[in-house]
Amino acid sequence: DIQMTQSPSSLSASVGDRVTITCRASQSISGYLNWYQQKPGKAPKLLIYAASSLQSGVPSRFSGSGSGTDFTLTISSLQSEDFATYYCQQSYNTPRTFGQGTKVEIK
Amino acid sequence: QVQLVQSGAEVKKPGASVKVSCKASGYTFTSYYIHWVRQAPGQGLEWMGIINPSGGSTSYAQTFQGRVTMTGDTSTSTVYMELSSLRSEDTAVYYCAREGPMSAPLGYWGQGTLVTVSS
């Protein structure tokens, strides 16, 4: 199975900050990497697919980059509605493993 | 619009089975794979498996092999996830999600079904 490791596990940031979350795969997954946002009590929401493609309707302050084993989700200017938990997921093969999540909290 | 509507919350005793449904609408049911993902209280997302509604082929995570069965009913555009031999650690919210094109992201999710396993 491909292991997905996110860092950090949590972070505290202020509105307006630039936030970067990294995700590392245990083997190359090419560009088969997706990012999700989850708020308490809600289903996850797709933000970025194919490593760098912005899902329709998602604000442009979200961006993704990377290929192979190392990937990054960046929020260019954190907004109040962005405080949530973020997960990466590989879709290179099954099982479609998720990272352990990164909780973004208010500083 | 694409919708996935799941069945309601369940309370089960250890050793029992649970069957959760996920009714799809707003698209051609047989054209997209459906995944099941669960989330234990306060924990992360755990991928359980995938079903191709066209033909019914499945692939399950090793963790659930032998305990999970995913099926589909094309007449009602509904997929089902049955988990047997339940234990307290299976208490979680279970989600169905539809796979999309390109990198097969999960672009549409059901609302989740809470399954509580308690004696």
mmCIF file of C-alpha atoms in Angstrom:
data_model
loop_
_atom_site.group_PDB
_atom_site.id
_atom_site.type_symbol
_atom_site.label_atom_id
_atom_site.label_comp_id
_atom_site.label_asym_id
_atom_site.label_seq_id
_atom_site.Cartn_x
_atom_site.Cartn_y
_atom_site.Cartn_z
ATOM 1 C CA ASP A 1 0.000 0.000 0.000
ATOM 2 C CA ILE A 2 1.107 3.564 -0.684
ATOM 3 C CA GLN A 3 1.546 5.557 2.516
ATOM 4 C CA MET A 4 0.633 9.239 2.465
ATOM 5 C CA THR A 5 2.279 11.467 5.053
ATOM 6 C CA GLN A 6 1.117 15.024 5.640
ATOM 7 C CA SER A 7 2.928 17.737 7.513
ATOM 8 C CA PRO A 8 2.325 19.450 9.735
ATOM 9 C CA SER A 9 -0.442 17.597 11.577
ATOM 10 C CA SER A 10 -1.773 20.936 12.749
ATOM 11 C CA LEU A 11 -0.948 24.593 12.454
ATOM 12 C CA SER A 12 -2.123 27.889 13.834
ATOM 13 C CA ALA A 13 -2.416 30.827 11.490
ATOM 14 C CA SER A 14 -4.040 34.226 11.208
ATOM 15 C CA VAL A 15 -6.421 35.573 8.612
ATOM 16 C CA GLY A 16 -4.362 36.783 5.681
ATOM 17 C CA ASP A 17 -1.466 34.397 6.275
ATOM 18 C CA ARG A 18 0.004 32.244 3.549
ATOM 19 C CA VAL A 19 -0.347 28.592 4.525
ATOM 20 C CA THR A 20 1.464 25.610 3.042
ATOM 21 C CA ILE A 21 0.680 21.953 3.714
ATOM 22 C CA THR A 22 2.843 19.180 2.344
ATOM 23 C CA CYS A 23 2.001 15.604 1.442
ATOM 24 C CA ARG A 24 4.579 12.922 0.703
ATOM 25 C CA ALA A 25 3.862 9.557 -0.919
ATOM 26 C CA SER A 26 5.870 6.456 -0.070
ATOM 27 C CA GLN A 27 6.372 5.816 -3.796
ATOM 28 C CA SER A 28 5.844 7.771 -6.974
ATOM 29 C CA ILE A 29 2.207 8.473 -7.761
ATOM 30 C CA SER A 30 2.864 10.711 -10.762
ATOM 31 C CA GLY A 31 0.180 13.440 -10.556
ATOM 32 C CA TYR A 32 -2.541 11.288 -9.033
ATOM 33 C CA LEU A 33 -2.984 13.437 -5.949
ATOM 34 C CA ASN A 34 -6.131 15.122 -4.670
ATOM 35 C CA TRP A 35 -6.764 17.548 -1.812
ATOM 36 C CA TYR A 36 -9.910 17.788 0.305
ATOM 37 C CA GLN A 37 -11.185 20.209 2.932
ATOM 38 C CA GLN A 38 -13.374 19.002 5.766
ATOM 39 C CA LYS A 39 -15.249 21.059 8.320
ATOM 40 C CA PRO A 40 -16.689 19.565 11.523
ATOM 41 C CA GLY A 41 -19.788 17.488 10.941
ATOM 42 C CA LYS A 42 -19.554 17.814 7.158
ATOM 43 C CA ALA A 43 -18.481 15.584 4.318
ATOM 44 C CA PRO A 44 -15.112 16.312 2.747
ATOM 45 C CA LYS A 45 -15.039 18.754 -0.162
ATOM 46 C CA LEU A 46 -12.750 18.370 -3.164
ATOM 47 C CA LEU A 47 -10.415 21.342 -3.596
ATOM 48 C CA ILE A 48 -7.647 20.239 -5.960
ATOM 49 C CA TYR A 49 -7.404 17.239 -8.280
ATOM 50 C CA ALA A 50 -4.584 15.903 -10.408
ATOM 51 C CA ALA A 51 -2.129 17.660 -8.078
ATOM 52 C CA SER A 52 -2.717 21.157 -9.415
ATOM 53 C CA SER A 53 -6.177 21.486 -11.005
ATOM 54 C CA LEU A 54 -8.624 23.675 -9.118
ATOM 55 C CA GLN A 55 -12.065 22.134 -8.661
ATOM 56 C CA SER A 56 -14.879 24.249 -10.091
ATOM 57 C CA GLY A 57 -16.176 26.763 -7.573
ATOM 58 C CA VAL A 58 -13.126 26.637 -5.309
ATOM 59 C CA PRO A 59 -11.541 30.041 -4.639
ATOM 60 C CA SER A 60 -8.330 30.799 -6.496
ATOM 61 C CA ARG A 61 -6.434 31.376 -3.237
ATOM 62 C CA PHE A 62 -6.130 27.574 -3.117
ATOM 63 C CA SER A 63 -3.433 26.032 -5.274
ATOM 64 C CA GLY A 64 -1.642 22.724 -5.534
ATOM 65 C CA SER A 65 1.698 21.659 -6.916
ATOM 66 C CA GLY A 66 4.037 18.699 -7.110
ATOM 67 C CA SER A 67 4.491 15.383 -8.816
ATOM 68 C CA GLY A 68 6.072 12.048 -8.082
ATOM 69 C CA THR A 69 6.254 11.810 -4.309
ATOM 70 C CA ASP A 70 6.109 15.389 -3.012
ATOM 71 C CA PHE A 71 3.069 17.641 -3.152
ATOM 72 C CA THR A 72 1.980 20.947 -1.686
ATOM 73 C CA LEU A 73 -1.333 22.655 -0.977
ATOM 74 C CA THR A 74 -1.062 26.410 -0.590
ATOM 75 C CA ILE A 75 -3.621 28.894 0.648
ATOM 76 C CA SER A 76 -2.324 32.264 -0.471
ATOM 77 C CA SER A 77 -4.295 34.401 1.969
ATOM 78 C CA LEU A 78 -6.114 32.511 4.686
ATOM 79 C CA GLN A 79 -9.754 33.447 5.185
ATOM 80 C CA SER A 80 -11.951 32.735 8.205
ATOM 81 C CA GLU A 81 -13.885 30.092 6.285
ATOM 82 C CA ASP A 82 -10.666 28.182 5.570
ATOM 83 C CA PHE A 83 -10.217 26.983 9.127
ATOM 84 C CA ALA A 84 -10.745 23.271 8.666
ATOM 85 C CA THR A 85 -8.911 19.982 8.279
ATOM 86 C CA TYR A 86 -7.198 19.208 4.986
ATOM 87 C CA TYR A 87 -6.495 15.762 3.571
ATOM 88 C CA CYS A 88 -4.467 14.560 0.630
ATOM 89 C CA GLN A 89 -5.370 11.325 -1.145
ATOM 90 C CA GLN A 90 -3.571 9.333 -3.780
ATOM 91 C CA SER A 91 -5.605 7.927 -6.659
ATOM 92 C CA TYR A 92 -2.691 6.145 -8.351
ATOM 93 C CA ASN A 93 -3.856 2.729 -7.253
ATOM 94 C CA THR A 94 -5.968 0.912 -4.685
ATOM 95 C CA PRO A 95 -6.221 1.172 -1.762
ATOM 96 C CA ARG A 96 -6.773 4.873 -2.305
ATOM 97 C CA THR A 97 -4.980 6.008 0.820
ATOM 98 C CA PHE A 98 -5.451 9.339 2.574
ATOM 99 C CA GLY A 99 -2.977 11.387 4.519
ATOM 100 C CA GLN A 100 -3.647 11.690 8.233
ATOM 101 C CA GLY A 101 -4.934 15.247 7.873
ATOM 102 C CA THR A 102 -3.744 18.742 8.734
ATOM 103 C CA LYS A 103 -5.892 20.830 11.050
ATOM 104 C CA VAL A 104 -5.695 24.558 10.371
ATOM 105 C CA GLU A 105 -6.640 26.527 13.468
ATOM 106 C CA ILE A 106 -7.020 30.184 14.302
ATOM 107 C CA LYS A 107 -4.003 31.798 15.968
ATOM 108 C CA GLN B 1 -27.406 18.220 -10.107
ATOM 109 C CA VAL B 2 -25.419 15.276 -8.827
ATOM 110 C CA GLN B 3 -26.644 13.989 -5.467
ATOM 111 C CA LEU B 4 -25.732 11.066 -3.274
ATOM 112 C CA VAL B 5 -28.268 10.474 -0.506
ATOM 113 C CA GLN B 6 -27.416 7.961 2.198
ATOM 114 C CA SER B 7 -29.616 6.028 4.583
ATOM 115 C CA GLY B 8 -30.070 7.061 8.183
ATOM 116 C CA ALA B 9 -28.113 6.450 11.336
ATOM 117 C CA GLU B 10 -27.873 2.926 12.715
ATOM 118 C CA VAL B 11 -27.192 1.444 16.141
ATOM 119 C CA LYS B 12 -25.945 -2.121 16.156
ATOM 120 C CA LYS B 13 -24.708 -4.621 18.697
ATOM 121 C CA PRO B 14 -21.258 -6.171 18.452
ATOM 122 C CA GLY B 15 -21.244 -9.101 16.059
ATOM 123 C CA ALA B 16 -24.157 -7.799 14.013
ATOM 124 C CA SER B 17 -24.114 -6.525 10.423
ATOM 125 C CA VAL B 18 -25.091 -3.166 8.982
ATOM 126 C CA LYS B 19 -26.103 -2.257 5.443
ATOM 127 C CA VAL B 20 -25.837 1.373 4.373
ATOM 128 C CA SER B 21 -27.381 2.619 1.139
ATOM 129 C CA CYS B 22 -26.331 5.445 -1.162
ATOM 130 C CA LYS B 23 -28.856 6.580 -3.765
ATOM 131 C CA ALA B 24 -27.420 8.461 -6.726
ATOM 132 C CA SER B 25 -29.202 10.977 -8.928
ATOM 133 C CA GLY B 26 -28.417 13.666 -11.470
ATOM 134 C CA TYR B 27 -26.083 11.612 -13.648
ATOM 135 C CA THR B 28 -25.793 8.271 -15.438
ATOM 136 C CA PHE B 29 -25.407 5.834 -12.550
ATOM 137 C CA THR B 30 -23.349 3.277 -14.448
ATOM 138 C CA SER B 31 -20.785 5.794 -15.697
ATOM 139 C CA TYR B 32 -18.893 6.496 -12.473
ATOM 140 C CA TYR B 33 -17.324 4.373 -9.768
ATOM 141 C CA ILE B 34 -18.520 4.795 -6.178
ATOM 142 C CA HIS B 35 -16.160 4.675 -3.199
ATOM 143 C CA TRP B 36 -16.859 4.141 0.494
ATOM 144 C CA VAL B 37 -14.850 6.045 3.086
ATOM 145 C CA ARG B 38 -15.289 5.990 6.842
ATOM 146 C CA GLN B 39 -14.299 8.309 9.650
ATOM 147 C CA ALA B 40 -14.174 7.234 13.276
ATOM 148 C CA PRO B 41 -14.924 9.913 15.880
ATOM 149 C CA GLY B 42 -12.113 12.471 15.963
ATOM 150 C CA GLN B 43 -10.078 10.511 13.435
ATOM 151 C CA GLY B 44 -9.068 10.832 9.792
ATOM 152 C CA LEU B 45 -10.534 9.438 6.602
ATOM 153 C CA GLU B 46 -10.187 5.728 5.903
ATOM 154 C CA TRP B 47 -10.782 4.317 2.420
ATOM 155 C CA MET B 48 -12.828 1.137 2.454
ATOM 156 C CA GLY B 49 -13.351 0.152 -1.144
ATOM 157 C CA ILE B 50 -14.759 0.861 -4.577
ATOM 158 C CA ILE B 51 -17.542 -0.504 -6.745
ATOM 159 C CA ASN B 52 -18.129 -0.167 -10.446
ATOM 160 C CA PRO B 53 -21.924 0.171 -10.733
ATOM 161 C CA SER B 54 -21.672 -1.104 -14.287
ATOM 162 C CA GLY B 55 -21.101 -4.799 -13.755
ATOM 163 C CA GLY B 56 -20.603 -4.690 -10.001
ATOM 164 C CA SER B 57 -16.863 -5.312 -9.818
ATOM 165 C CA THR B 58 -15.324 -4.326 -6.497
ATOM 166 C CA SER B 59 -12.006 -3.767 -4.769
ATOM 167 C CA TYR B 60 -11.729 -3.641 -0.995
ATOM 168 C CA ALA B 61 -9.083 -2.413 1.404
ATOM 169 C CA GLN B 62 -7.257 -5.319 3.005
ATOM 170 C CA THR B 63 -8.436 -4.108 6.420
ATOM 171 C CA PHE B 64 -12.023 -4.947 5.506
ATOM 172 C CA GLN B 65 -11.531 -8.029 3.332
ATOM 173 C CA GLY B 66 -13.941 -10.745 4.355
ATOM 174 C CA ARG B 67 -16.179 -8.354 6.319
ATOM 175 C CA VAL B 68 -17.349 -5.862 3.697
ATOM 176 C CA THR B 69 -19.576 -6.332 0.677
ATOM 177 C CA MET B 70 -20.408 -3.572 -1.787
ATOM 178 C CA THR B 71 -23.243 -4.050 -4.236
ATOM 179 C CA GLY B 72 -25.196 -1.963 -6.689
ATOM 180 C CA ASP B 73 -28.751 -1.885 -8.030
ATOM 181 C CA THR B 74 -28.978 -0.224 -11.414
ATOM 182 C CA SER B 75 -32.803 -0.254 -11.311
ATOM 183 C CA THR B 76 -32.777 2.178 -8.376
ATOM 184 C CA SER B 77 -29.350 3.810 -8.908
ATOM 185 C CA THR B 78 -28.369 2.726 -5.432
ATOM 186 C CA VAL B 79 -25.169 1.243 -4.054
ATOM 187 C CA TYR B 80 -24.945 -0.597 -0.770
ATOM 188 C CA MET B 81 -22.147 -1.218 1.704
ATOM 189 C CA GLU B 82 -22.613 -4.075 4.158
ATOM 190 C CA LEU B 83 -20.172 -4.546 7.022
ATOM 191 C CA SER B 84 -20.409 -7.677 9.132
ATOM 192 C CA SER B 85 -19.037 -8.887 12.464
ATOM 193 C CA LEU B 86 -19.250 -5.374 13.822
ATOM 194 C CA ARG B 87 -17.090 -4.318 16.760
ATOM 195 C CA SER B 88 -16.915 -1.109 18.735
ATOM 196 C CA GLU B 89 -14.026 0.119 16.578
ATOM 197 C CA ASP B 90 -16.408 0.193 13.590
ATOM 198 C CA THR B 91 -18.306 3.090 15.157
ATOM 199 C CA ALA B 92 -17.865 5.786 12.546
ATOM 200 C CA VAL B 93 -19.491 7.964 9.936
ATOM 201 C CA TYR B 94 -19.608 6.107 6.625
ATOM 202 C CA TYR B 95 -19.545 8.105 3.401
ATOM 203 C CA CYS B 96 -20.152 7.159 -0.192
ATOM 204 C CA ALA B 97 -18.441 9.298 -2.822
ATOM 205 C CA ARG B 98 -18.456 9.416 -6.605
ATOM 206 C CA GLU B 99 -15.214 9.226 -8.521
ATOM 207 C CA GLY B 100 -14.576 11.748 -11.285
ATOM 208 C CA PRO B 101 -12.435 11.858 -14.410
ATOM 209 C CA MET B 102 -8.716 12.613 -14.760
ATOM 210 C CA SER B 103 -7.093 11.741 -11.440
ATOM 211 C CA ALA B 104 -10.236 9.998 -10.190
ATOM 212 C CA PRO B 105 -10.963 12.509 -7.440
ATOM 213 C CA LEU B 106 -13.954 12.136 -5.171
ATOM 214 C CA GLY B 107 -15.915 15.127 -6.311
ATOM 215 C CA TYR B 108 -19.330 14.289 -4.888
ATOM 216 C CA TRP B 109 -20.041 12.912 -1.429
ATOM 217 C CA GLY B 110 -23.054 11.629 0.413
ATOM 218 C CA GLN B 111 -24.053 13.290 3.669
ATOM 219 C CA GLY B 112 -22.640 10.447 5.745
ATOM 220 C CA THR B 113 -24.265 7.741 7.859
ATOM 221 C CA LEU B 114 -23.366 7.340 11.517
ATOM 222 C CA VAL B 115 -23.071 3.725 12.556
ATOM 223 C CA THR B 116 -22.772 3.168 16.286
ATOM 224 C CA VAL B 117 -21.718 -0.231 17.593
ATOM 225 C CA SER B 118 -22.556 -0.670 21.233
ATOM 226 C CA SER B 119 -23.761 -3.408 23.519
#
